[in-house]
Amino acid sequence: MGDLFIWLISFFILIALLVLIVYQLMCLADLEFDYINPYDSSSRINKVVLPEFILQGILCVFYLLTGHWVMALLCGPYLYYNVRLYTQKKHLVDVTEIFNMLPREKKQRLFKLGYLVLLLFFSLFWMIWSTLEDMDD
């Protein structure tokens, strides 16, 4: 039963990460179609970048502490990429360069979205697996 709660927590953290990424993509799409100005778009995106990084780090540490080594290894590249962006100070969107970097920023977030959806499917699989395993006992 404990594994089920671990996978539920993991599921909700992944959903929160997906919401943050989709929000950033919506801000970029609004900017692309001229619904909001560059300052508003970059400030909205920059407000959620650090919580996204922190939540991803919490998820990876959570997998490590609960002994789910495969999921921790799957979270590793994404966590490394976020840490690298943060240490190189490339994690925030610059208001003066946002139009020039728009295709790159959208592509970056689409890759993150795909990666998180993959992690979500793995998490759902293991959640269902642990539920069925608990029912057998």
XYZ file of N, CA and C in Angstrom:
411
model
N 0.824 -1.202 0.000
C 0.000 0.000 0.000
C 0.860 1.254 0.000
N 2.046 1.153 0.595
C 2.933 2.310 0.641
C 3.409 2.729 -0.724
N 3.659 1.727 -1.601
C 4.099 2.059 -2.958
C 3.032 2.822 -3.725
N 1.791 2.484 -3.480
C 0.700 3.176 -4.166
C 0.698 4.660 -3.818
N 0.906 4.989 -2.548
C 0.941 6.393 -2.143
C 2.158 7.108 -2.720
N 3.268 6.391 -2.816
C 4.466 6.978 -3.427
C 4.195 7.320 -4.886
N 3.561 6.401 -5.602
C 3.270 6.661 -7.014
C 2.207 7.743 -7.184
N 1.270 7.835 -6.243
C 0.280 8.915 -6.306
C 0.937 10.281 -6.110
N 1.847 10.368 -5.159
C 2.573 11.627 -4.948
C 3.379 11.972 -6.190
N 4.045 10.971 -6.748
C 4.819 11.175 -7.968
C 3.916 11.644 -9.112
N 2.747 11.045 -9.220
C 1.793 11.418 -10.263
C 1.384 12.882 -10.138
N 1.077 13.314 -8.928
C 0.639 14.698 -8.742
C 1.776 15.696 -8.954
N 2.987 15.325 -8.596
C 4.128 16.203 -8.869
C 4.341 16.327 -10.377
N 4.222 15.206 -11.084
C 4.375 15.253 -12.542
C 3.267 16.076 -13.203
N 2.054 15.972 -12.685
C 0.954 16.791 -13.218
C 1.249 18.268 -12.986
N 1.767 18.615 -11.814
C 2.119 20.015 -11.531
C 3.210 20.496 -12.483
N 4.196 19.653 -12.755
C 5.249 20.031 -13.705
C 4.683 20.216 -15.110
N 3.778 19.336 -15.500
C 3.142 19.468 -16.814
C 2.351 20.766 -16.911
N 1.651 21.128 -15.857
C 0.884 22.373 -15.857
C 1.823 23.573 -16.022
N 2.958 23.562 -15.335
C 3.912 24.669 -15.451
C 4.475 24.779 -16.859
N 4.791 23.657 -17.482
C 5.334 23.677 -18.845
C 4.278 24.135 -19.841
N 3.057 23.645 -19.689
C 1.977 24.065 -20.606
C 1.697 25.559 -20.435
N 1.755 26.043 -19.211
C 1.568 27.479 -18.975
C 2.638 28.290 -19.703
N 3.883 27.834 -19.640
C 4.956 28.539 -20.341
C 4.741 28.492 -21.853
N 4.300 27.346 -22.362
C 4.023 27.242 -23.801
C 2.869 28.143 -24.218
N 1.863 28.262 -23.359
C 0.746 29.158 -23.670
C 1.200 30.609 -23.700
N 2.076 30.988 -22.779
C 2.604 32.357 -22.782
C 3.396 32.623 -24.055
N 4.186 31.647 -24.482
C 4.961 31.813 -25.716
C 4.045 31.864 -26.937
N 2.995 31.056 -26.939
C 2.046 31.088 -28.054
C 1.290 32.412 -28.082
N 0.899 32.927 -26.917
C 0.238 34.230 -26.866
C 1.151 35.331 -27.384
N 2.406 35.236 -27.058
C 3.370 36.218 -27.561
C 3.526 36.093 -29.071
N 3.585 34.871 -29.549
C 3.757 34.647 -30.986
C 2.578 35.209 -31.788
N 1.376 35.095 -31.248
C 0.196 35.594 -31.940
C -0.182 37.011 -31.523
N 0.712 37.675 -30.802
C 0.575 39.078 -30.428
C -0.610 39.362 -29.504
N -0.922 38.425 -28.619
C -1.980 38.659 -27.645
C -1.465 39.393 -26.414
N -0.186 39.189 -26.093
C 0.428 39.895 -24.972
C 1.763 40.464 -25.420
N 2.238 41.442 -24.688
C 3.505 42.061 -25.060
C 4.680 41.244 -24.512
N 5.877 41.489 -25.030
C 7.049 40.699 -24.613
C 7.358 40.809 -23.126
N 7.151 41.977 -22.532
C 7.451 42.141 -21.110
C 6.553 41.249 -20.254
N 5.241 41.268 -20.539
C 4.308 40.441 -19.767
C 4.602 38.953 -19.953
N 4.884 38.577 -21.192
C 5.169 37.171 -21.465
C 6.418 36.694 -20.735
N 7.484 37.460 -20.818
C 8.727 37.034 -20.167
C 8.598 37.064 -18.648
N 7.873 38.029 -18.103
C 7.722 38.058 -16.646
C 6.865 36.895 -16.156
N 5.847 36.512 -16.915
C 5.018 35.367 -16.542
C 5.815 34.062 -16.599
N 6.615 33.923 -17.640
C 7.422 32.711 -17.782
C 8.480 32.653 -16.690
N 9.143 33.777 -16.433
C 10.222 33.795 -15.449
C 9.723 33.525 -14.032
N 8.451 33.818 -13.764
C 7.895 33.545 -12.437
C 7.758 32.052 -12.161
N 7.585 31.240 -13.194
C 7.352 29.812 -12.979
C 8.559 28.935 -13.306
N 9.638 29.521 -13.815
C 10.805 28.721 -14.175
C 11.468 28.131 -12.928
N 11.718 28.942 -11.935
C 12.375 28.446 -10.724
C 11.514 27.427 -9.973
N 10.200 27.653 -9.811
C 9.388 26.590 -9.194
C 9.411 25.275 -9.986
N 9.482 25.383 -11.311
C 9.589 24.169 -12.132
C 10.883 23.425 -11.819
N 11.993 24.153 -11.745
C 13.284 23.531 -11.455
C 13.284 22.898 -10.064
N 12.734 23.606 -9.093
C 12.695 23.088 -7.723
C 11.819 21.842 -7.641
N 10.669 21.880 -8.299
C 9.765 20.736 -8.280
C 10.398 19.519 -8.951
N 11.133 19.746 -10.027
C 11.815 18.638 -10.693
C 12.903 18.054 -9.794
N 13.629 18.901 -9.095
C 14.642 18.427 -8.155
C 14.017 17.641 -7.018
N 12.890 18.121 -6.504
C 12.175 17.403 -5.437
C 11.730 16.033 -5.927
N 11.241 15.970 -7.155
C 10.791 14.693 -7.712
C 11.945 13.700 -7.820
N 13.080 14.155 -8.292
C 14.236 13.270 -8.442
C 14.731 12.787 -7.078
N 14.812 13.685 -6.110
C 15.224 13.299 -4.754
C 14.186 12.362 -4.133
N 12.921 12.611 -4.408
C 11.844 11.754 -3.900
C 12.004 10.325 -4.419
N 12.310 10.189 -5.708
C 12.539 8.853 -6.269
C 13.755 8.191 -5.633
N 14.800 8.971 -5.390
C 15.995 8.405 -4.766
C 15.716 7.940 -3.342
N 14.993 8.750 -2.581
C 14.715 8.407 -1.184
C 13.771 7.215 -1.042
N 12.885 7.046 -2.016
C 11.937 5.940 -1.934
C 12.471 4.670 -2.584
N 13.652 4.742 -3.163
C 14.274 3.546 -3.728
C 13.810 3.172 -5.118
N 13.251 4.098 -5.849
C 12.833 3.844 -7.227
C 13.953 4.328 -8.154
N 14.952 3.470 -8.292
C 16.196 3.852 -8.960
C 16.003 4.102 -10.446
N 15.163 3.333 -11.092
C 14.957 3.504 -12.535
C 14.314 4.856 -12.819
N 13.311 5.201 -12.039
C 12.660 6.500 -12.243
C 13.605 7.648 -11.904
N 14.451 7.459 -10.897
C 15.435 8.483 -10.561
C 16.426 8.654 -11.705
N 16.836 7.540 -12.311
C 17.739 7.620 -13.460
C 17.059 8.271 -14.658
N 15.774 8.018 -14.818
C 15.048 8.660 -15.919
C 14.886 10.162 -15.692
N 14.814 10.579 -14.432
C 14.710 11.998 -14.115
C 16.066 12.698 -14.213
N 17.123 11.935 -14.186
C 18.468 12.496 -14.160
C 18.811 13.447 -15.292
N 18.603 13.062 -16.560
C 18.971 13.978 -17.649
C 18.221 15.309 -17.606
N 16.940 15.246 -17.269
C 16.142 16.467 -17.195
C 16.620 17.363 -16.058
N 16.948 16.738 -14.930
C 17.471 17.489 -13.792
C 18.837 18.090 -14.134
N 19.687 17.316 -14.807
C 20.993 17.819 -15.217
C 20.836 19.019 -16.165
N 19.915 18.912 -17.097
C 19.685 20.006 -18.043
C 19.221 21.264 -17.316
N 18.323 21.107 -16.353
C 17.850 22.263 -15.590
C 18.969 22.880 -14.763
N 19.785 22.048 -14.128
C 20.901 22.558 -13.332
C 21.903 23.277 -14.236
N 22.153 22.717 -15.407
C 23.085 23.358 -16.344
C 22.551 24.712 -16.817
N 21.256 24.779 -17.121
C 20.662 26.068 -17.505
C 20.791 27.086 -16.378
N 20.543 26.628 -15.156
C 20.592 27.536 -14.013
C 22.014 28.023 -13.746
N 23.001 27.144 -13.813
C 24.380 27.559 -13.527
C 24.945 28.445 -14.627
N 24.477 28.267 -15.851
C 24.925 29.128 -16.945
C 24.087 30.400 -17.066
N 23.127 30.556 -16.178
C 22.227 31.714 -16.138
C 21.446 31.883 -17.453
N 21.021 30.764 -18.021
C 20.217 30.778 -19.239
C 18.793 30.312 -18.976
N 18.413 30.258 -17.703
C 17.101 29.732 -17.359
C 15.989 30.761 -17.487
N 16.320 32.039 -17.440
C 15.298 33.085 -17.539
C 15.185 33.586 -18.973
N 13.990 34.014 -19.325
C 13.740 34.545 -20.657
C 14.027 36.043 -20.634
N 14.836 36.489 -21.589
C 15.190 37.905 -21.686
C 14.129 38.638 -22.498
N 13.630 39.729 -21.953
C 12.538 40.460 -22.610
C 12.985 41.072 -23.943
N 14.262 41.422 -24.054
C 14.735 42.045 -25.293
C 15.029 41.030 -26.390
N 15.245 39.781 -26.016
C 15.593 38.745 -26.994
C 14.505 37.702 -27.191
N 13.348 37.920 -26.607
C 12.337 36.867 -26.617
C 11.814 36.572 -28.026
N 11.706 37.594 -28.877
C 11.241 37.333 -30.235
C 12.273 36.557 -31.046
N 13.540 36.863 -30.832
C 14.589 36.150 -31.562
C 14.718 34.707 -31.090
N 14.454 34.479 -29.811
C 14.617 33.149 -29.228
C 13.311 32.367 -29.163
N 12.245 32.899 -29.732
C 10.929 32.267 -29.607
C 10.890 30.828 -30.134
N 11.401 30.544 -31.345
C 11.360 29.139 -31.797
C 12.179 28.200 -30.904
N 13.325 28.655 -30.438
C 14.167 27.835 -29.566
C 13.488 27.584 -28.224
N 12.888 28.628 -27.668
C 12.217 28.494 -26.373
C 11.015 27.552 -26.473
N 10.264 27.660 -27.565
C 9.119 26.768 -27.742
C 9.576 25.328 -27.910
N 10.633 25.125 -28.697
C 11.140 23.779 -28.914
C 11.667 23.178 -27.611
N 12.356 23.986 -26.828
C 12.888 23.528 -25.545
C 11.757 23.064 -24.637
N 10.698 23.826 -24.569
C 9.584 23.467 -23.698
C 8.763 22.298 -24.247
N 8.707 22.165 -25.558
C 8.024 21.008 -26.136
C 8.783 19.717 -25.836
N 10.108 19.769 -25.874
C 10.894 18.594 -25.494
C 10.682 18.259 -24.017
N 10.652 19.289 -23.180
C 10.388 19.064 -21.758
C 9.009 18.443 -21.567
N 8.030 18.941 -22.310
C 6.675 18.411 -22.210
C 6.633 16.941 -22.606
N 7.278 16.603 -23.710
C 7.323 15.208 -24.143
C 8.008 14.314 -23.129
N 9.091 14.794 -22.564
C 9.838 14.027 -21.564
C 8.987 13.797 -20.313
N 8.275 14.838 -19.889
C 7.418 14.697 -18.709
C 6.231 13.777 -18.970
N 5.697 13.797 -20.182
C 4.596 12.889 -20.519
C 5.095 11.446 -20.477
N 6.312 11.226 -20.955
C 6.904 9.895 -20.877
C 7.064 9.455 -19.415
N 7.574 10.345 -18.571
C 7.695 10.033 -17.146
C 6.331 9.776 -16.513
N 5.329 10.521 -16.948
C 3.982 10.334 -16.417
C 3.436 8.952 -16.783
N 3.687 8.518 -18.014
C 3.227 7.188 -18.408
C 3.936 6.091 -17.611
N 5.235 6.257 -17.393
C 5.956 5.294 -16.563
C 5.406 5.286 -15.139
N 5.135 6.457 -14.619
C 4.588 6.564 -13.266
C 3.210 5.903 -13.185
N 2.383 6.132 -14.192
C 1.060 5.490 -14.211
C 1.183 3.975 -14.307
N 2.118 3.524 -15.132
C 2.334 2.091 -15.261
C 2.714 1.478 -13.920
N 3.667 2.104 -13.228
C 4.105 1.553 -11.951
C 3.035 1.690 -10.880
N 2.203 2.719 -10.975
C 1.100 2.868 -10.032
C 0.102 1.729 -10.217
N -0.249 1.441 -11.444
C -1.178 0.348 -11.725
C -0.559 -0.986 -11.336
N 0.718 -1.147 -11.634
C 1.427 -2.378 -11.291
C 1.412 -2.616 -9.773
N 1.713 -1.569 -9.014
C 1.754 -1.732 -7.549
C 0.356 -1.961 -6.989
N -0.673 -1.385 -7.605
C -2.048 -1.632 -7.166
C -2.442 -3.075 -7.399
N -2.112 -3.575 -8.580
C -2.436 -4.977 -8.886
C -1.630 -5.927 -8.014
N -0.405 -5.571 -7.722
C 0.432 -6.391 -6.856
C -0.124 -6.417 -5.433
N -0.629 -5.284 -4.956
C -1.230 -5.234 -3.622
C -2.510 -6.059 -3.553
N -3.241 -6.096 -4.656
C -4.486 -6.870 -4.673
C -4.199 -8.369 -4.616
N -3.063 -8.792 -5.172
C -2.707 -10.214 -5.149
C -2.329 -10.675 -3.752
N -1.775 -9.771 -2.960
C -1.337 -10.139 -1.598
C -2.498 -10.198 -0.700
